[in-house]
Amino acid sequence: MTRRVGLSARRIVGGLSAIALLAAVSGCGLLGGSEDKPANSAAAPGAVEKPKIKLGLLPILDVASVHVAIKKGYFKEEGLEVDAVPVQGGALAIPGLIQGDIDITFGNWVSFFAAEAKDAAKGVDGLKLISDGYQAKPEMFLILTAADSTIKAPKDLAGKTIAINTFRNIAELTAKATLEANDVDPKSVTFKEFAFGDMQAAVQNKTVDAAFMVEPYISKAQRSIGAISVLDAATGPTDGIPIAGYGTTGKFAKANPNTIAAFQRAMAKGQRDAADRPTVEPLLVDYANVDKETASLVHFGEYPTTLDATRLQRVATLMKTYGLLEKDLDVKPMLFTAPGS
């Protein structure tokens, strides 16, 4: 198996320990939940302003809670109909969000924070985060190689090409952090953009040396081509890191506060229920196009039921460390609170 934490990891974790100490003193856990009042307490009264919403989604395990909420009628109970719009990743979904092609999108926190730091959504009153989505656990963020690859350990990734779904996202961030934790210079690695569904073929035909995969693509590649894990990107400095959630524009949120509040309530129920594996597995067969056996093998992350600024700030801190942010970003103003909450 891979060696997970080297000297660099201790330096990274040490650098974060001061932040963790401050969080502990204030009563907040940097790596987990918070004792503060949830930031996404949805309590806006009244009928929804927009009954049918366009929601950007990827066919991955991370969004299982949306499909649970649809299946169980949680959105319908709130007067909402969800029109799922396929997206390749958060970075590519944000322009569509800004242009109004979609109303809300699932995306990784790195992409949301990077766009906000660049004022990319300034014309639509910035980006607002409205629901948490997914948090890392071991074995669900893996860098995989072909069974016959000469890459056997993290150190062998130096100088190699790794597929990621989009640039400057959570995959790139966690890959860089864990590469450095295993004494591999992230600058020696070349990242190449591929949709998750195309990564297995890219590894198999040697277009790339390795691929950063998520579920259910990890389990599919391991079963079908015997793909081998050489690095778990959700360990060491990225253990338990928040991955992704749901966001909209400030303009849409201000015009549709009841719609956002209704979405938040439905999602809170979906997030809660997604923690039950037997509930999710059958849905993966449908929306992620995997067979039942693969669905039974996937490694689950966590589905947080509250949106917590303390947890998310950890992502922004790592982004600054690895050059994905030029300056510090306070994420708390990005969290949308419904009127009356």
Coordinates of C-alpha atoms in Angstrom, one line a residue:
M1 CA 0.0 0.0 0.0
T2 CA 1.0 3.6 -0.3
R3 CA 3.1 5.5 2.2
R4 CA 0.6 8.2 3.2
V5 CA 2.4 10.9 5.3
G6 CA 6.0 12.1 5.0
L7 CA 7.9 15.0 6.4
S8 CA 6.1 17.5 4.3
A9 CA 2.8 16.3 5.7
R10 CA 3.9 17.0 9.2
R11 CA 4.9 20.5 8.1
I12 CA 1.5 21.1 6.5
V13 CA -0.4 19.7 9.5
G14 CA 1.8 21.7 11.8
G15 CA 0.9 24.8 9.8
L16 CA -2.7 24.1 10.2
S17 CA -2.5 23.2 13.9
A18 CA -2.6 26.9 15.0
I19 CA -5.8 27.4 13.1
A20 CA -7.2 24.2 14.6
L21 CA -6.3 25.5 18.1
L22 CA -8.1 28.8 17.5
A23 CA -11.1 26.9 16.2
A24 CA -11.1 24.7 19.4
V25 CA -10.8 27.8 21.6
S26 CA -13.8 29.4 19.9
G27 CA -15.8 26.1 20.3
C28 CA -15.6 25.1 16.7
G29 CA -14.1 21.9 15.2
L30 CA -12.0 22.6 12.1
L31 CA -12.2 19.1 10.9
G32 CA -15.8 18.3 11.7
G33 CA -19.0 20.0 12.7
S34 CA -19.5 23.2 14.6
E35 CA -21.3 24.1 17.8
D36 CA -22.4 27.3 16.2
K37 CA -25.9 27.8 14.8
P38 CA -26.1 26.2 11.3
A39 CA -25.4 28.8 8.6
N40 CA -28.1 27.4 6.3
S41 CA -31.0 27.5 8.6
A42 CA -33.7 27.8 6.0
A43 CA -36.8 29.6 7.4
A44 CA -37.9 32.0 4.7
P45 CA -41.8 32.0 4.6
G46 CA -44.1 32.1 1.7
A47 CA -44.5 30.4 -1.7
V48 CA -41.5 29.7 -3.9
E49 CA -40.8 32.3 -6.5
K50 CA -39.5 29.8 -9.1
P51 CA -41.2 26.4 -8.9
K52 CA -38.9 24.8 -11.5
I53 CA -35.2 25.1 -11.0
K54 CA -32.3 24.2 -13.2
L55 CA -29.7 22.3 -11.1
G56 CA -26.2 21.6 -12.4
L57 CA -25.1 18.0 -11.4
L58 CA -22.4 15.4 -12.1
P59 CA -23.1 11.7 -12.3
I60 CA -21.1 10.9 -9.2
L61 CA -21.7 9.6 -5.7
D62 CA -21.3 13.1 -4.2
V63 CA -24.8 14.2 -5.5
A64 CA -26.7 11.1 -4.2
S65 CA -28.6 13.3 -1.7
V66 CA -30.3 15.2 -4.6
H67 CA -31.5 12.0 -6.1
V68 CA -32.7 10.8 -2.7
A69 CA -34.6 14.0 -2.2
I70 CA -36.2 13.7 -5.7
K71 CA -37.1 10.0 -5.1
K72 CA -38.6 10.6 -1.7
G73 CA -40.5 13.7 -2.9
Y74 CA -38.7 16.2 -0.6
F75 CA -38.5 18.8 -3.4
K76 CA -42.1 18.3 -4.4
E77 CA -43.2 18.8 -0.8
E78 CA -41.5 22.2 -0.9
G79 CA -43.2 23.2 -4.2
L80 CA -40.1 22.6 -6.3
E81 CA -39.4 20.6 -9.4
V82 CA -35.7 19.9 -10.2
D83 CA -34.5 19.9 -13.8
A84 CA -31.0 18.3 -13.7
V85 CA -28.5 19.8 -16.1
P86 CA -25.3 17.8 -16.7
V87 CA -22.0 19.6 -15.9
Q88 CA -18.4 18.3 -16.0
G89 CA -17.2 20.0 -12.9
G90 CA -17.7 23.0 -10.6
A91 CA -15.2 25.2 -12.5
L92 CA -17.1 24.7 -15.8
A93 CA -20.5 25.1 -14.2
I94 CA -19.9 28.5 -12.7
P95 CA -19.9 30.4 -16.0
G96 CA -23.4 28.8 -16.7
L97 CA -24.5 29.9 -13.3
I98 CA -23.4 33.5 -13.9
Q99 CA -25.0 33.6 -17.3
G100 CA -28.3 32.3 -15.9
D101 CA -28.2 29.0 -17.8
I102 CA -28.6 27.2 -14.5
D103 CA -30.1 28.5 -11.3
I104 CA -28.1 26.4 -8.7
T105 CA -25.2 24.1 -9.3
F106 CA -23.3 21.4 -7.5
G107 CA -19.6 22.2 -7.4
N108 CA -16.4 21.7 -5.4
W109 CA -15.6 24.4 -2.9
V110 CA -12.2 25.2 -4.6
S111 CA -14.0 26.3 -7.8
F112 CA -16.5 28.4 -5.9
F113 CA -13.8 30.1 -3.8
A114 CA -11.5 30.7 -6.7
A115 CA -14.2 32.3 -8.8
E116 CA -15.3 34.5 -5.9
A117 CA -11.7 35.6 -5.2
K118 CA -11.4 36.7 -8.8
D119 CA -14.8 38.6 -8.7
A120 CA -16.0 36.4 -11.6
A121 CA -19.6 36.8 -10.4
K122 CA -19.4 40.4 -9.4
G123 CA -22.0 41.3 -12.0
V124 CA -24.5 39.0 -10.4
D125 CA -23.8 40.0 -6.8
G126 CA -21.2 37.3 -6.2
L127 CA -21.6 33.6 -5.4
K128 CA -23.7 32.3 -2.5
L129 CA -23.3 28.9 -0.9
I130 CA -26.6 27.4 0.1
S131 CA -26.1 23.7 1.0
D132 CA -23.3 21.4 1.9
G133 CA -22.8 18.4 -0.2
Y134 CA -20.0 16.0 0.5
Q135 CA -17.0 15.6 2.8
A136 CA -14.0 13.3 2.4
K137 CA -13.3 9.9 3.9
P138 CA -10.5 7.5 3.0
E139 CA -10.7 5.5 -0.2
M140 CA -13.1 7.8 -2.0
F141 CA -10.5 10.2 -3.6
L142 CA -7.9 7.9 -5.3
I143 CA -5.2 8.4 -7.9
L144 CA -5.2 5.2 -10.0
T145 CA -3.0 3.6 -12.5
A146 CA -3.3 0.7 -14.9
A147 CA -2.5 -2.8 -13.6
D148 CA 0.6 -3.0 -15.8
S149 CA 1.9 0.4 -14.9
T150 CA 5.4 0.9 -13.6
I151 CA 3.9 3.4 -11.0
K152 CA 3.7 1.5 -7.8
A153 CA 4.0 4.2 -5.1
P154 CA 3.4 7.9 -4.7
K155 CA 7.1 8.7 -5.4
D156 CA 6.7 7.2 -8.9
L157 CA 4.2 9.9 -9.8
A158 CA 7.0 12.5 -10.0
G159 CA 7.3 13.7 -13.6
K160 CA 4.1 11.9 -14.7
T161 CA 0.7 13.0 -16.2
I162 CA -2.4 12.8 -14.1
A163 CA -6.0 13.2 -15.3
I164 CA -8.3 15.4 -13.3
N165 CA -11.8 16.4 -14.2
T166 CA -11.2 20.2 -14.3
F167 CA -8.2 22.4 -13.5
R168 CA -7.9 24.4 -10.2
N169 CA -10.5 22.4 -8.4
I170 CA -10.7 20.1 -5.3
A171 CA -9.0 17.3 -7.2
E172 CA -6.0 19.4 -8.1
L173 CA -5.8 20.8 -4.5
T174 CA -5.9 17.5 -2.7
A175 CA -3.6 15.9 -5.2
K176 CA -1.0 18.6 -4.7
A177 CA -1.3 18.4 -0.9
T178 CA -1.0 14.7 -0.7
L179 CA 1.8 14.5 -3.3
E180 CA 3.8 16.9 -1.2
A181 CA 2.9 15.0 1.9
N182 CA 4.6 12.0 0.2
D183 CA 7.7 14.0 -0.7
V184 CA 6.7 14.4 -4.4
D185 CA 7.1 18.0 -5.7
P186 CA 3.6 18.9 -7.1
K187 CA 5.3 21.1 -9.7
S188 CA 6.8 18.0 -11.3
V189 CA 3.4 16.6 -12.1
T190 CA 1.4 17.5 -15.2
F191 CA -2.4 17.6 -14.8
K192 CA -4.5 16.9 -17.9
E193 CA -8.3 17.6 -18.1
F194 CA -10.7 14.7 -18.7
A195 CA -14.3 14.0 -17.8
F196 CA -14.6 11.4 -15.1
G197 CA -16.3 9.0 -17.6
D198 CA -13.3 9.2 -19.9
M199 CA -10.5 8.6 -17.4
Q200 CA -10.6 4.9 -17.4
A201 CA -10.0 4.7 -21.1
A202 CA -7.2 7.4 -20.8
V203 CA -5.4 5.3 -18.2
Q204 CA -5.9 2.1 -20.2
N205 CA -4.6 3.4 -23.5
K206 CA -1.7 5.3 -21.8
T207 CA -2.9 8.8 -22.7
V208 CA -2.2 9.6 -19.1
D209 CA 0.0 7.8 -16.5
A210 CA -2.7 8.0 -13.8
A211 CA -6.1 9.4 -13.0
F212 CA -7.7 11.2 -10.1
M213 CA -11.0 9.4 -9.8
V214 CA -14.1 9.6 -7.5
E215 CA -16.9 7.1 -7.0
P216 CA -18.4 5.3 -8.7
Y217 CA -15.6 5.5 -11.3
I218 CA -13.1 4.2 -8.9
S219 CA -14.9 1.0 -8.3
K220 CA -15.7 0.6 -12.0
A221 CA -12.1 1.0 -13.0
Q222 CA -10.9 -1.4 -10.3
R223 CA -13.4 -4.1 -11.4
S224 CA -13.1 -3.7 -15.2
I225 CA -9.4 -3.1 -15.8
G226 CA -7.9 -3.9 -12.4
A227 CA -6.8 -0.3 -11.8
I228 CA -4.4 0.1 -8.9
S229 CA -4.5 2.8 -6.2
V230 CA -1.2 4.5 -5.7
L231 CA -2.3 7.5 -3.6
D232 CA -5.3 8.3 -1.4
A233 CA -5.9 12.0 -1.8
A234 CA -8.2 12.2 1.2
T235 CA -5.6 11.3 3.8
G236 CA -2.9 13.2 5.8
P237 CA -3.3 16.9 5.2
T238 CA -6.6 16.4 3.5
D239 CA -8.2 13.9 5.8
G240 CA -11.9 14.8 6.3
I241 CA -11.7 17.8 4.0
P242 CA -14.9 19.4 2.8
I243 CA -15.3 18.6 -0.9
A244 CA -18.3 20.2 -2.5
G245 CA -21.8 21.6 -2.2
Y246 CA -24.4 23.7 -3.8
G247 CA -24.2 27.4 -4.8
T248 CA -26.1 30.1 -6.7
T249 CA -25.6 33.8 -7.5
G250 CA -26.4 36.5 -5.1
K251 CA -28.7 37.9 -7.7
F252 CA -30.7 34.7 -7.9
A253 CA -30.8 34.3 -4.1
K254 CA -32.0 37.8 -3.5
A255 CA -34.8 37.5 -6.1
N256 CA -35.8 34.0 -5.0
P257 CA -35.2 33.7 -1.2
N258 CA -38.2 31.4 -0.6
T259 CA -37.0 29.1 -3.5
I260 CA -33.6 28.9 -1.9
A261 CA -35.0 28.2 1.5
A262 CA -37.2 25.5 0.1
F263 CA -34.2 24.0 -1.7
Q264 CA -32.2 24.0 1.6
R265 CA -35.0 22.3 3.5
A266 CA -35.3 19.5 0.9
M267 CA -31.5 19.1 0.7
A268 CA -31.2 18.8 4.5
K269 CA -33.5 15.8 4.4
G270 CA -31.7 14.3 1.3
Q271 CA -28.3 14.7 3.0
R272 CA -29.7 13.0 6.1
D273 CA -31.1 10.1 4.2
A274 CA -28.0 9.7 1.9
A275 CA -26.1 8.5 4.9
D276 CA -28.1 5.2 4.6
R277 CA -26.2 3.1 2.1
P278 CA -29.2 0.9 1.1
T279 CA -31.1 4.0 0.1
V280 CA -28.3 5.2 -2.2
E281 CA -27.1 2.1 -3.9
P282 CA -30.2 1.5 -6.1
L283 CA -30.1 5.2 -7.2
L284 CA -26.5 4.9 -8.4
V285 CA -27.6 2.2 -10.8
D286 CA -30.0 4.8 -12.3
Y287 CA -28.3 8.1 -12.3
A288 CA -24.6 7.1 -12.4
N289 CA -25.2 4.2 -14.8
V290 CA -23.3 1.5 -12.8
D291 CA -24.3 -2.1 -12.2
K292 CA -25.6 -3.3 -8.9
E293 CA -22.3 -5.0 -7.9
T294 CA -20.3 -1.9 -8.5
A295 CA -22.8 0.1 -6.5
S296 CA -22.4 -2.2 -3.6
L297 CA -18.6 -1.7 -3.6
V298 CA -18.3 2.1 -3.8
H299 CA -16.7 3.9 -0.8
F300 CA -18.9 6.6 0.7
G301 CA -17.9 10.0 2.0
E302 CA -20.0 12.0 4.4
Y303 CA -23.1 14.1 3.7
P304 CA -23.1 17.0 6.1
T305 CA -26.5 18.4 7.0
T306 CA -25.4 21.9 7.9
L307 CA -23.3 24.4 6.0
D308 CA -20.5 25.5 8.4
A309 CA -18.1 28.3 7.7
T310 CA -15.4 26.9 10.0
R311 CA -15.2 23.7 8.0
L312 CA -15.1 25.5 4.7
Q313 CA -12.4 27.9 5.7
R314 CA -10.0 25.0 5.9
V315 CA -10.3 24.6 2.1
A316 CA -9.5 28.2 1.5
T317 CA -6.5 28.0 3.8
L318 CA -5.1 25.0 1.8
M319 CA -5.8 26.9 -1.4
K320 CA -3.7 29.8 -0.3
T321 CA -0.9 27.3 0.7
Y322 CA -0.8 25.7 -2.7
G323 CA -1.2 28.9 -4.8
L324 CA -4.8 28.4 -5.8
L325 CA -5.6 31.7 -4.0
E326 CA -3.3 34.7 -4.2
K327 CA -4.6 36.1 -0.8
D328 CA -6.6 35.0 2.1
L329 CA -10.4 34.6 1.5
D330 CA -13.0 34.8 4.3
V331 CA -15.7 32.4 3.2
K332 CA -18.3 33.3 5.8
P333 CA -19.8 36.2 3.7
M334 CA -20.5 33.7 0.9
L335 CA -22.9 31.7 3.0
F336 CA -26.5 32.5 2.2
T337 CA -28.9 32.9 5.2
A338 CA -32.6 33.0 4.3
P339 CA -34.6 36.0 5.6
G340 CA -36.1 35.3 9.0
S341 CA -33.6 32.6 9.9

